[in-house]
mmCIF file of C-alpha atoms in Angstrom:
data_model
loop_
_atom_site.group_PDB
_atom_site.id
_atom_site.type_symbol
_atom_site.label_atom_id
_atom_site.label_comp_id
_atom_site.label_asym_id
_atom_site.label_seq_id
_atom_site.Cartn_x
_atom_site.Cartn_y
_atom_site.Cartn_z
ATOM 1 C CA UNK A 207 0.000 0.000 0.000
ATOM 2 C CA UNK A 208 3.110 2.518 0.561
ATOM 3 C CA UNK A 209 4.032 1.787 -2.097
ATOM 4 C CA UNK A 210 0.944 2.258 -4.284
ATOM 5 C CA UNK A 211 0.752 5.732 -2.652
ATOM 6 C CA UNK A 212 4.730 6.401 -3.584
ATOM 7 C CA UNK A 213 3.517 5.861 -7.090
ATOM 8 C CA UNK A 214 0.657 7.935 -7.065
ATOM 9 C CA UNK A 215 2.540 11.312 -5.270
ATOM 10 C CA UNK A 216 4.996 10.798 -7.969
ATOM 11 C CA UNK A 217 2.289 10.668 -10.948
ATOM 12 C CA UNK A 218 0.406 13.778 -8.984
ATOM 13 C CA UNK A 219 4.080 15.758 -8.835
ATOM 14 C CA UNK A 220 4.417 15.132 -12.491
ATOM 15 C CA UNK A 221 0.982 17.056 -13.522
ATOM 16 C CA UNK A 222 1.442 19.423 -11.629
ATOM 17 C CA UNK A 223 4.919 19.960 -13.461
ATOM 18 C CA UNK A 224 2.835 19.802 -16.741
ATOM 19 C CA UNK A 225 0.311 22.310 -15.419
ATOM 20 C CA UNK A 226 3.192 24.559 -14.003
ATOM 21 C CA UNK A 227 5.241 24.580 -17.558
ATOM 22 C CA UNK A 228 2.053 25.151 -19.319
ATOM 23 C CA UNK A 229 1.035 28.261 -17.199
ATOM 24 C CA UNK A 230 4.627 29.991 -17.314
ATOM 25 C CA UNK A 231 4.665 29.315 -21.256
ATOM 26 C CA UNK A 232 0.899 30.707 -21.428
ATOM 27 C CA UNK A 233 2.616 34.088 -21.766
ATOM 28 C CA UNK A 234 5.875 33.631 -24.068
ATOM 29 C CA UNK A 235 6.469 35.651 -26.739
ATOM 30 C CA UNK A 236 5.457 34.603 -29.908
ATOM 31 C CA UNK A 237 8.715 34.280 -31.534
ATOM 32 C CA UNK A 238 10.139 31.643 -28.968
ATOM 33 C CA UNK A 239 5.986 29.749 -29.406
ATOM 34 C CA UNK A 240 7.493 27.070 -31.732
ATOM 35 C CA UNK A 241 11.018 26.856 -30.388
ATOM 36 C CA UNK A 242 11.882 26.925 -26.869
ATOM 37 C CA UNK A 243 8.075 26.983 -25.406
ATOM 38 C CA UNK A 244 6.822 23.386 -27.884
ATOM 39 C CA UNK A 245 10.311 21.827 -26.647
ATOM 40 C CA UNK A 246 9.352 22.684 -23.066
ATOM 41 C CA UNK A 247 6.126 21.605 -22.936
ATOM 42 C CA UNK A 248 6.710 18.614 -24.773
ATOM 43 C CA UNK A 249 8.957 17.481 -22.818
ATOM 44 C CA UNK A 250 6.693 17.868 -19.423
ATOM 45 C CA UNK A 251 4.036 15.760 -21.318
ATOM 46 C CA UNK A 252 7.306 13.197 -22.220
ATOM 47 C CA UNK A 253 8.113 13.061 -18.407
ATOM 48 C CA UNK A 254 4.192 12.145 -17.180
ATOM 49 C CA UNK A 255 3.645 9.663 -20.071
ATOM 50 C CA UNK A 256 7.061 7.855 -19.145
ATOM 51 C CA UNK A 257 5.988 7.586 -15.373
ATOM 52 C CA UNK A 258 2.918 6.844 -16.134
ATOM 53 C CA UNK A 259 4.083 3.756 -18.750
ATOM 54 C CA UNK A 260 6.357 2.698 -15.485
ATOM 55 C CA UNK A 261 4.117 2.338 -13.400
ATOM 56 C CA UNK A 262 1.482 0.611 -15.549
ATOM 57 C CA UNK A 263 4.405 -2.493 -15.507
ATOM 58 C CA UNK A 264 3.461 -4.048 -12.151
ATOM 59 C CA UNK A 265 6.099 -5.237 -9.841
ATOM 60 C CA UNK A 266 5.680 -8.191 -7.574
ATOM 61 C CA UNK A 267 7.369 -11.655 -6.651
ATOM 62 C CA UNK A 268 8.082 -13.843 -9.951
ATOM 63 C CA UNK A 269 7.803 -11.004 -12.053
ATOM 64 C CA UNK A 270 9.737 -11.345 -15.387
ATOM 65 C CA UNK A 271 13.422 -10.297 -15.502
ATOM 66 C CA UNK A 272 12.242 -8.410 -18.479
ATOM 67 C CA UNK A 273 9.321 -6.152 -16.699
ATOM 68 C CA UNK A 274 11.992 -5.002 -14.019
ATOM 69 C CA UNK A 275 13.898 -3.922 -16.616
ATOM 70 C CA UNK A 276 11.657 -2.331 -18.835
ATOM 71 C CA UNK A 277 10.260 -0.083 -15.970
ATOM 72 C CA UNK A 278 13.277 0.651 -14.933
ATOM 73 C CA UNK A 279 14.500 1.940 -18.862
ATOM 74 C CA UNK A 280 10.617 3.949 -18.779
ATOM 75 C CA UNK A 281 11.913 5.213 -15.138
ATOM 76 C CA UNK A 282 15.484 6.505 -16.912
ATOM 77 C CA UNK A 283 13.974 8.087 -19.094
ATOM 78 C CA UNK A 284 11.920 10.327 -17.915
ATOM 79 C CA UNK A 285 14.551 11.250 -15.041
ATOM 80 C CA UNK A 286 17.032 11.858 -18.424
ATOM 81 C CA UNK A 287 13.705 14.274 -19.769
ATOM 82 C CA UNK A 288 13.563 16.172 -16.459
ATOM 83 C CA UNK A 289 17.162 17.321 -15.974
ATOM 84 C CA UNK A 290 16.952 17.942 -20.088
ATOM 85 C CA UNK A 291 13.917 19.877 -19.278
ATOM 86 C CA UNK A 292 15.608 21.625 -16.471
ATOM 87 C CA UNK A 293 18.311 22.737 -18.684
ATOM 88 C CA UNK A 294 16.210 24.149 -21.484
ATOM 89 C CA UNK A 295 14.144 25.969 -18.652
ATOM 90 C CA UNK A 296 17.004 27.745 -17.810
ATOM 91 C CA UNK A 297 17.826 29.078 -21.343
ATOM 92 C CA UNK A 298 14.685 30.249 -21.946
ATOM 93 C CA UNK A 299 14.890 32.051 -18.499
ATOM 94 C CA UNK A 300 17.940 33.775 -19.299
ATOM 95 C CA UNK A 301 16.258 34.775 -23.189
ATOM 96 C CA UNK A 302 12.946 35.725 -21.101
ATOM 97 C CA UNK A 303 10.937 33.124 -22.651
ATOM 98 C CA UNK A 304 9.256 32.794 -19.440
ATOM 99 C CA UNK A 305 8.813 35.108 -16.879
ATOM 100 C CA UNK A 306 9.031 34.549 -13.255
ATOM 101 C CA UNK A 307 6.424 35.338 -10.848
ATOM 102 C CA UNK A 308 6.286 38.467 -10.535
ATOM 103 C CA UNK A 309 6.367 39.461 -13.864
ATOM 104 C CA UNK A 310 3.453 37.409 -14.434
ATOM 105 C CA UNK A 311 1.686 38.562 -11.899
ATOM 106 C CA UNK A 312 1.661 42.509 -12.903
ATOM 107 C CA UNK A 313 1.411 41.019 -16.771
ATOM 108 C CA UNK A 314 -1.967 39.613 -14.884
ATOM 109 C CA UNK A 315 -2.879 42.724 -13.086
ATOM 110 C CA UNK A 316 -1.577 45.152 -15.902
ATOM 111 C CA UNK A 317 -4.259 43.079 -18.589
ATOM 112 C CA UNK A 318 -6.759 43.258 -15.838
ATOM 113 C CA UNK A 319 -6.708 47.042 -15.759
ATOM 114 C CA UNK A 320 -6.774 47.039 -19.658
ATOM 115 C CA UNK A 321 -9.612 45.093 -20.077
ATOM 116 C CA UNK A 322 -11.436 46.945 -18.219
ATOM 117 C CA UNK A 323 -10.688 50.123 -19.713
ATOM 118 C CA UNK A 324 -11.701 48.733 -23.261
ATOM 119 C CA UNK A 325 -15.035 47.394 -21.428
ATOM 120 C CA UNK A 326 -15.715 51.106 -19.920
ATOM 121 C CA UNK A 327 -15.132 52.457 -24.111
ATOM 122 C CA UNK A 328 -17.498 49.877 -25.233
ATOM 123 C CA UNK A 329 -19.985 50.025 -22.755
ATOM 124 C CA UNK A 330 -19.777 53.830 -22.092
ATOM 125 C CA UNK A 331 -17.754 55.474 -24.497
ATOM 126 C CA UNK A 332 -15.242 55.972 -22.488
ATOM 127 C CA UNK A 333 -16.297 58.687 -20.250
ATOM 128 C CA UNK A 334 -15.848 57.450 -16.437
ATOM 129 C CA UNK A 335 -13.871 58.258 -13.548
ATOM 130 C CA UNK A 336 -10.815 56.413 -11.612
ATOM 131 C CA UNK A 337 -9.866 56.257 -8.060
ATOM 132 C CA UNK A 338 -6.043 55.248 -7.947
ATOM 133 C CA UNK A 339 -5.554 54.125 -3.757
ATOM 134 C CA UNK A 340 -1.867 54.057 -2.479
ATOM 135 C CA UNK A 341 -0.496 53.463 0.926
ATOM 136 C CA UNK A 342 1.924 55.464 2.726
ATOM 137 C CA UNK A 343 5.268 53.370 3.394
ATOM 138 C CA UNK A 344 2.927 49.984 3.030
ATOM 139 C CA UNK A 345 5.410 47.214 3.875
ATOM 140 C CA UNK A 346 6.983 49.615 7.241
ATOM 141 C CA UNK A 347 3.319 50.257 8.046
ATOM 142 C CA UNK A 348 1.797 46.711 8.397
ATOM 143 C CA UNK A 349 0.816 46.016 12.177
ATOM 144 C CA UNK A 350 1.625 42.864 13.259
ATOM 145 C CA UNK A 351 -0.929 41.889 15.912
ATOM 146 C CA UNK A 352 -3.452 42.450 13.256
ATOM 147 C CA UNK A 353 -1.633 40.307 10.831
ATOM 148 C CA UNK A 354 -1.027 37.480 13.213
ATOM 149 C CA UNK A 355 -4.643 37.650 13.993
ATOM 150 C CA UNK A 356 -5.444 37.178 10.369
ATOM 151 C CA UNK A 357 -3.072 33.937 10.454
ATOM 152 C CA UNK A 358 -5.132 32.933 13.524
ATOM 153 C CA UNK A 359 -8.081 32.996 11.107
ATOM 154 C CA UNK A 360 -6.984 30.773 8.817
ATOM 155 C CA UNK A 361 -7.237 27.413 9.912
ATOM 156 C CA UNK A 362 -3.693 26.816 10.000
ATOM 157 C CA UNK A 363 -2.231 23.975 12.453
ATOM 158 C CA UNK A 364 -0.438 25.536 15.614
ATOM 159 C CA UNK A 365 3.084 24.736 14.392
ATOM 160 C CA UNK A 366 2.500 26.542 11.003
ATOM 161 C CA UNK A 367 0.832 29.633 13.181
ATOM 162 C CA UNK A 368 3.767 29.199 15.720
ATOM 163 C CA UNK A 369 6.506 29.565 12.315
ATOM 164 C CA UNK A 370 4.165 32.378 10.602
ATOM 165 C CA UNK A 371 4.155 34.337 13.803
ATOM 166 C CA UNK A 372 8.085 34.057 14.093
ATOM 167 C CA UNK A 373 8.603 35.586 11.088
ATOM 168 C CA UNK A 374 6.787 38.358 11.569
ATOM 169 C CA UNK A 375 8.120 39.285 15.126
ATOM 170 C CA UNK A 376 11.349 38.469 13.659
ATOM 171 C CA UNK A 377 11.538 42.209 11.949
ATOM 172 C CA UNK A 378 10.356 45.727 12.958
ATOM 173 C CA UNK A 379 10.854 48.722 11.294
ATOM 174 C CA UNK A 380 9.199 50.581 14.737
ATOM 175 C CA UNK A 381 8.130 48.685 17.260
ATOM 176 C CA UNK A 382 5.318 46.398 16.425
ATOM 177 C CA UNK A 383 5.199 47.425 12.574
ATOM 178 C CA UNK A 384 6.656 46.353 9.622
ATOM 179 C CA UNK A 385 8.025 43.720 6.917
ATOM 180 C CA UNK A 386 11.409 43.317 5.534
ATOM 181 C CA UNK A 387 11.051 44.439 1.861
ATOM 182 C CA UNK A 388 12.240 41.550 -0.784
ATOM 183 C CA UNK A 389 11.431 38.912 1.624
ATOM 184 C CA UNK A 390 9.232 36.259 -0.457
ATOM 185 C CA UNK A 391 7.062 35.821 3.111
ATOM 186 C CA UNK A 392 6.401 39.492 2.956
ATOM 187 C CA UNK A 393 5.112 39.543 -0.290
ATOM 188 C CA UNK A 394 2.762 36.988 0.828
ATOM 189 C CA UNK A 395 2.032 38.435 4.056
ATOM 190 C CA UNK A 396 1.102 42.124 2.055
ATOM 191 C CA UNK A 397 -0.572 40.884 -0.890
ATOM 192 C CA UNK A 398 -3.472 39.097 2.099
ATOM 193 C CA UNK A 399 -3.447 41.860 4.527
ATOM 194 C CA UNK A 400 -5.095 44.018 2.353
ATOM 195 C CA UNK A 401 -7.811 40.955 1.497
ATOM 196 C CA UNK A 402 -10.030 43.025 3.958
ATOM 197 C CA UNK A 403 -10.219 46.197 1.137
ATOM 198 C CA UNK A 404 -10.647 43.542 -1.693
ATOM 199 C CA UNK A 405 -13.301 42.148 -0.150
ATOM 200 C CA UNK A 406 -15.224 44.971 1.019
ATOM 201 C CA UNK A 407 -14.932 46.879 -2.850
ATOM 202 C CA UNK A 408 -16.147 44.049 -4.411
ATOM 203 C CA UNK A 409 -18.594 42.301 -1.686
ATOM 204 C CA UNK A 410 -20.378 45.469 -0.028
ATOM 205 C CA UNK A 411 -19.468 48.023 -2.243
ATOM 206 C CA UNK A 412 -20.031 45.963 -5.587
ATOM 207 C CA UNK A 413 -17.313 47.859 -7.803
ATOM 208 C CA UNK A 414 -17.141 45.739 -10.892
ATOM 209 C CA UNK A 415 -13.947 47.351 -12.518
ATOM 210 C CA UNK A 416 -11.469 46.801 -9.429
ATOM 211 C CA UNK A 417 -8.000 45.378 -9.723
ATOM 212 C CA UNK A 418 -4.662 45.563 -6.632
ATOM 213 C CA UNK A 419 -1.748 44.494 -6.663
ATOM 214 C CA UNK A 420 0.106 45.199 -3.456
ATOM 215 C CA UNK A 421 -1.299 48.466 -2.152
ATOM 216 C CA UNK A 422 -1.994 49.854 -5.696
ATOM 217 C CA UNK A 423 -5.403 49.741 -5.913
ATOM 218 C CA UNK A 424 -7.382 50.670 -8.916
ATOM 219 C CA UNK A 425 -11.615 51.108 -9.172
ATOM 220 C CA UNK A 426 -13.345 52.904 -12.112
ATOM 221 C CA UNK A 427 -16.704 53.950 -12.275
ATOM 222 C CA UNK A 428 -18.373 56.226 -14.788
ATOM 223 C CA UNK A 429 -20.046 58.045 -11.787
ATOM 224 C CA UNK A 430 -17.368 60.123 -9.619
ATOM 225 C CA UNK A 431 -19.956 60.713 -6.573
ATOM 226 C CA UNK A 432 -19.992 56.655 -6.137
ATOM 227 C CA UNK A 433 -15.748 56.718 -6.235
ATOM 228 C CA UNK A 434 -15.806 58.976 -3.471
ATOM 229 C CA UNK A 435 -18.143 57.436 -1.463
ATOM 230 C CA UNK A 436 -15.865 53.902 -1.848
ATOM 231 C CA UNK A 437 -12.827 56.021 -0.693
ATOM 232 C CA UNK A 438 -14.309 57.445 2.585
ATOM 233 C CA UNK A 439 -15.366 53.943 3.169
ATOM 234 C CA UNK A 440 -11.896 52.322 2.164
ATOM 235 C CA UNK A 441 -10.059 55.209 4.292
ATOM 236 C CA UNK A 442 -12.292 54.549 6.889
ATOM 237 C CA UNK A 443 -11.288 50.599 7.002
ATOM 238 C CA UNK A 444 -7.521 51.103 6.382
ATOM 239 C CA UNK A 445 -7.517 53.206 9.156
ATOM 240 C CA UNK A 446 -9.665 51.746 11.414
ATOM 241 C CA UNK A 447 -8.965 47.867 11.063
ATOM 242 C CA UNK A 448 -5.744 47.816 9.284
ATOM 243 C CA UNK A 449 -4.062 50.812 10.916
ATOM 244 C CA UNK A 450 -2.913 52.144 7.526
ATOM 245 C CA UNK A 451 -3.118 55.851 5.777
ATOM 246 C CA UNK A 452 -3.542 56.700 2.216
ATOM 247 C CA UNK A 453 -0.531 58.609 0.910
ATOM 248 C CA UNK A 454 -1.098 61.677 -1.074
ATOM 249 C CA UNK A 455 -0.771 60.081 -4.500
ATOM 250 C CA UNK A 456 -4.792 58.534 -3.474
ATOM 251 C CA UNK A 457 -7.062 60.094 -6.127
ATOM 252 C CA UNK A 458 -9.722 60.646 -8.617
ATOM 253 C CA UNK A 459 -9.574 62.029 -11.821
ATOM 254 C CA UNK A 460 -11.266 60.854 -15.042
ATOM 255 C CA UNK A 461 -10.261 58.585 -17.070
ATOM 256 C CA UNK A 462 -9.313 60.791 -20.139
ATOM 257 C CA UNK A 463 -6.436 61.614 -17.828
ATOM 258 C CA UNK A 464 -5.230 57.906 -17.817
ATOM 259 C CA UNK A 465 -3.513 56.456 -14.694
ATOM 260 C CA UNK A 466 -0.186 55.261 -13.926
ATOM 261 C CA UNK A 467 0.036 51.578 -12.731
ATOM 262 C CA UNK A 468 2.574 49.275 -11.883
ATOM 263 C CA UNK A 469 5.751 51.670 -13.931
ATOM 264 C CA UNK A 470 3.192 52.224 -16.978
ATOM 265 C CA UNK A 471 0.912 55.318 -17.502
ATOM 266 C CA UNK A 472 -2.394 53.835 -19.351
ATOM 267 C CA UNK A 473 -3.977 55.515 -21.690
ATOM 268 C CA UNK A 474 -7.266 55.455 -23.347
ATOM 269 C CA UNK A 475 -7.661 56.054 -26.822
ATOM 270 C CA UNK A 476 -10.480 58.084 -28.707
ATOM 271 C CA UNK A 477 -10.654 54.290 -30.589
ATOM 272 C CA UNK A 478 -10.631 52.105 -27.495
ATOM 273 C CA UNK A 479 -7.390 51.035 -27.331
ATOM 274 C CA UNK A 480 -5.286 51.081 -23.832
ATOM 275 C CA UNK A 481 -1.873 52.172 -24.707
ATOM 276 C CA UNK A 482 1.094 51.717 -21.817
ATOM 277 C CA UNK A 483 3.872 54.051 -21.879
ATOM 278 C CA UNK A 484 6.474 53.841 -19.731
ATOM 279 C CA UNK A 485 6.707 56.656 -17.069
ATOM 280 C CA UNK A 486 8.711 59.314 -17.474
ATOM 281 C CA UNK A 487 10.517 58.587 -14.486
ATOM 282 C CA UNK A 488 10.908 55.278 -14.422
ATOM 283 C CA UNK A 489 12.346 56.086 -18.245
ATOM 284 C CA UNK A 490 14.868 58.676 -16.731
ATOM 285 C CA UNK A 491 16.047 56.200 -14.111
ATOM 286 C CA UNK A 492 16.369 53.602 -16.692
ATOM 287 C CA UNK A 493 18.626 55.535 -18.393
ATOM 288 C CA UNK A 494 20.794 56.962 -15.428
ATOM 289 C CA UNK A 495 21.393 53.149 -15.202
ATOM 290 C CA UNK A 496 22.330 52.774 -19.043
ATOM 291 C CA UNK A 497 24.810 55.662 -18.080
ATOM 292 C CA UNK A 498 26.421 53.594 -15.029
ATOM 293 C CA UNK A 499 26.721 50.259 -17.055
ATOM 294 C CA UNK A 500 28.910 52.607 -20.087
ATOM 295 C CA UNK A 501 31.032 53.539 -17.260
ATOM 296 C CA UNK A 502 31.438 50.382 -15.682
ATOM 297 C CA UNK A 503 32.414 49.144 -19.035
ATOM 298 C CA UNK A 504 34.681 51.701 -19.433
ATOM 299 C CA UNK A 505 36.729 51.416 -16.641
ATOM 300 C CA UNK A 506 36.907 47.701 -16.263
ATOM 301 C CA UNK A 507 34.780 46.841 -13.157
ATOM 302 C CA UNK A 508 32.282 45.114 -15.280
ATOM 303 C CA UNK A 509 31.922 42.692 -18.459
ATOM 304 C CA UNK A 510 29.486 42.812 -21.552
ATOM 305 C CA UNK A 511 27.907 39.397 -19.647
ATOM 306 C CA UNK A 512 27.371 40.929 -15.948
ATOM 307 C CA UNK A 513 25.318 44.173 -17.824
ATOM 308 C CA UNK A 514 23.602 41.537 -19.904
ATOM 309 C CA UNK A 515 22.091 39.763 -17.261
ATOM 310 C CA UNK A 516 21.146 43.016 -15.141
ATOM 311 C CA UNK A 517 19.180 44.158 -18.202
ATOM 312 C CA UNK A 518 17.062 40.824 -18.097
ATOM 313 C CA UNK A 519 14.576 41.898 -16.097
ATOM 314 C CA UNK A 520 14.508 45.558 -17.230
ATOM 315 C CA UNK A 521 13.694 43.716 -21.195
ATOM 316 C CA UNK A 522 10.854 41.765 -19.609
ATOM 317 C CA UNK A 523 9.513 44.698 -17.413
ATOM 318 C CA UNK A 524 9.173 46.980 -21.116
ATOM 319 C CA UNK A 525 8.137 44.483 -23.165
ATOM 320 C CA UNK A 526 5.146 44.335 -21.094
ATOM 321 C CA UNK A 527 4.456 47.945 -22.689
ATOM 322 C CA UNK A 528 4.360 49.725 -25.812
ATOM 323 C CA UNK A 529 7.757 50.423 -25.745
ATOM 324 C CA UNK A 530 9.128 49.181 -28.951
ATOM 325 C CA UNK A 531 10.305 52.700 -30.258
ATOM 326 C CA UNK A 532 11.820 53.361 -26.771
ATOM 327 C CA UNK A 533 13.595 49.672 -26.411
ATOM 328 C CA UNK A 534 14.828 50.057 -30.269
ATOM 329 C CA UNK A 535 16.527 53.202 -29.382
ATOM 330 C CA UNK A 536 17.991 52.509 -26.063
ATOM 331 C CA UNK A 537 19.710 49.190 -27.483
ATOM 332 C CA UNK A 538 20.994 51.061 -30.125
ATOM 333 C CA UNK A 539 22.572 53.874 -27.972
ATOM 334 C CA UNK A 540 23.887 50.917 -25.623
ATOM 335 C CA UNK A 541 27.304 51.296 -27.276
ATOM 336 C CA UNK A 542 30.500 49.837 -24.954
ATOM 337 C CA UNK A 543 33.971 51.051 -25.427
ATOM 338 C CA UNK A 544 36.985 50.136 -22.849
ATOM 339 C CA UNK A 545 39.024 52.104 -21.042
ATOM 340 C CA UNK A 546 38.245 55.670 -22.757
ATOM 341 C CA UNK A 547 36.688 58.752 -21.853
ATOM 342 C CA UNK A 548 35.533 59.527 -25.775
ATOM 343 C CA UNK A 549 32.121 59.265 -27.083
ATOM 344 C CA UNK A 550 30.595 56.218 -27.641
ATOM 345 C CA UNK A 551 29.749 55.650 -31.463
ATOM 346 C CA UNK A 552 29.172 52.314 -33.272
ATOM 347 C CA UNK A 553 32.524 51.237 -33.498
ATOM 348 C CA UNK A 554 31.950 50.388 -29.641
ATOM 349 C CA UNK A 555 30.619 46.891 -27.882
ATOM 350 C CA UNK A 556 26.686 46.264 -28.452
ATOM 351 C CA UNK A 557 25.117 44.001 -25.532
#
């Protein structure tokens, strides 16, 4: 019977691999569709039909010399297909086939907040109103009694709650507030402490067009009287319940103006369409960093391969935009020369 159940947590842990490689390759850009993403997900399906073809051969006493051995080649296999699948994971990481987590939850929250635009042009022409919600210094600001009373509430066993509760007395930014920023916990802990808001904008307030991630919060409404209303109420519970302010970038303008969300500014056409620019000053900081990496260069603390892979993530971050004027002319300016002062031209080093 162990054994049975061996066989089936193995079988389980491979679709879950097939599901997981199908969801990260759900959002691949096209050009890499029939390369890197078919190879990927092909071999996930390989790896469950080879465990599953092993463990269809039945061992037991006076089994065939030849069955052993034939479940054992199926078994080789697909252990041979995982690490080969691990492998090709990794380039297409490093070439931003797929994205990791994060990127692919803003591409998620980033489409949300598009789609709803369109649906506000198509439904009312456009004409609305948006309430943009931000929290003063979020991650310093989260109280921890009332977050370890939220892990109290969820059903956890006590040695999970005892290990949840350690890590968040473990940091404190003032006493009894605050989560270490880049922490993977803290991301967890912030995205549910603010389930309270989520649940009161959609549940009691019934706000259709409402998407968050972190404490960026985004409702539109074509009515402006009903967006204020939600905000007294949503100040009222931030304050109240989750000990929290709204910082002065907490809003509402219409939705000609567009709204800036997650590094983007979206925009509403006369036509419909959502356009994403990047923000001006995320675009000046990107290129104060351009400036650093030329000087780097230049003086020898860093190679063509260390800027390469510190410009990963800023590559998937724009392509997530309409940004393919801005990339094409900030990879063309990239130029690298060594140990000179003199302008860069074309002659130079392209990454």
């Amino acid at each position: 019977m162990k054994r049975q159940d061996e066989e089936l947590t193995v079988i389980t842990r491979a679709k879950e691999l097939c599901g997981y490689i199908l969801t990260v390759t759900d959002q691949s850009p096209k050009k890499f569709r029939f390369t890197l993403v078919s190879r990927l997900q092909n071999y996930s399906l390989d790896i469950l039909e080879k465990l599953y073809l092993a463990n269809s051969v039945v061992i037991k006493e006076g089994t065939p010399a030849e069955d052993c051995q034939k479940r054992r080649n199926y078994q080789r296999e697909a252990y041979t297909t995982l690490r080969l699948l691990a492998y090709i994971a990794m380039v297409a990481r490093e070439n931003q086939c797929i994205l990791n987590r994060q990127h692919t939850v803003m591409a998620f929250a980033m489409n949300r907040l598009t789609g709803f635009m369109r649906d506000l042009h198509r439904k009312n022409g456009g004409e609305g109103y948006i309430l943009k919600c931000d929290v003063r210094k979020y991650f310093d600001s989260i109280d921890h009694a009332v977050l370890k009373k939220m892990v109290d509430d969820m059903g956890l066993c006590d040695r999970t709650k005892w290990l949840l509760n350690l890590i968040i007395d473990s940091y404190h930014e003032q006493e009894g507030k605050g989560l270490p920023m880049g922490n993977q916990t803290s991301q967890w802990f912030a995205l549910y402490y603010l389930n309270g808001i989520d649940r009161l904008v959609k549940e009691q307030l019934r706000i259709r067009y409402y998407t968050r991630y972190m404490d960026d919060m985004i409702l539109i409404h074509p009515d402006k009287e009903v967006l204020t209303q939600c905000l007294a109420q949503m100040r009222d519970y931030a304050e109240s319940v989750l000990h929290l302010e709204f910082n002065q970038k907490t809003q509402i303008h219409s939705v000609e103006q567009g709204v800036d969300y997650l590094g983007f500014h979206f925009y509403l056409t006369p036509t419909g369409k959502v356009l994403r620019l990047l923000r001006q000053q995320n675009k000046k900081k990107f290129k104060r960093k351009l400036r650093a990496f030329r000087r780097l260069y230049r003086n020898g603390e860093i190679d063509s391969t260390q800027i390469g892979k510190s410009l990963v993530s800023y590559r998937g971050h724009l392509q997530h935009g309409h940004t393919y004027h801005l990339r094409k002319q900030i990879w063309s300016e990239l130029v690298l020369r060594r140990g000179t002062s003199a302008p860069y031209t074309q002659d130079g080093e392209h990454v």
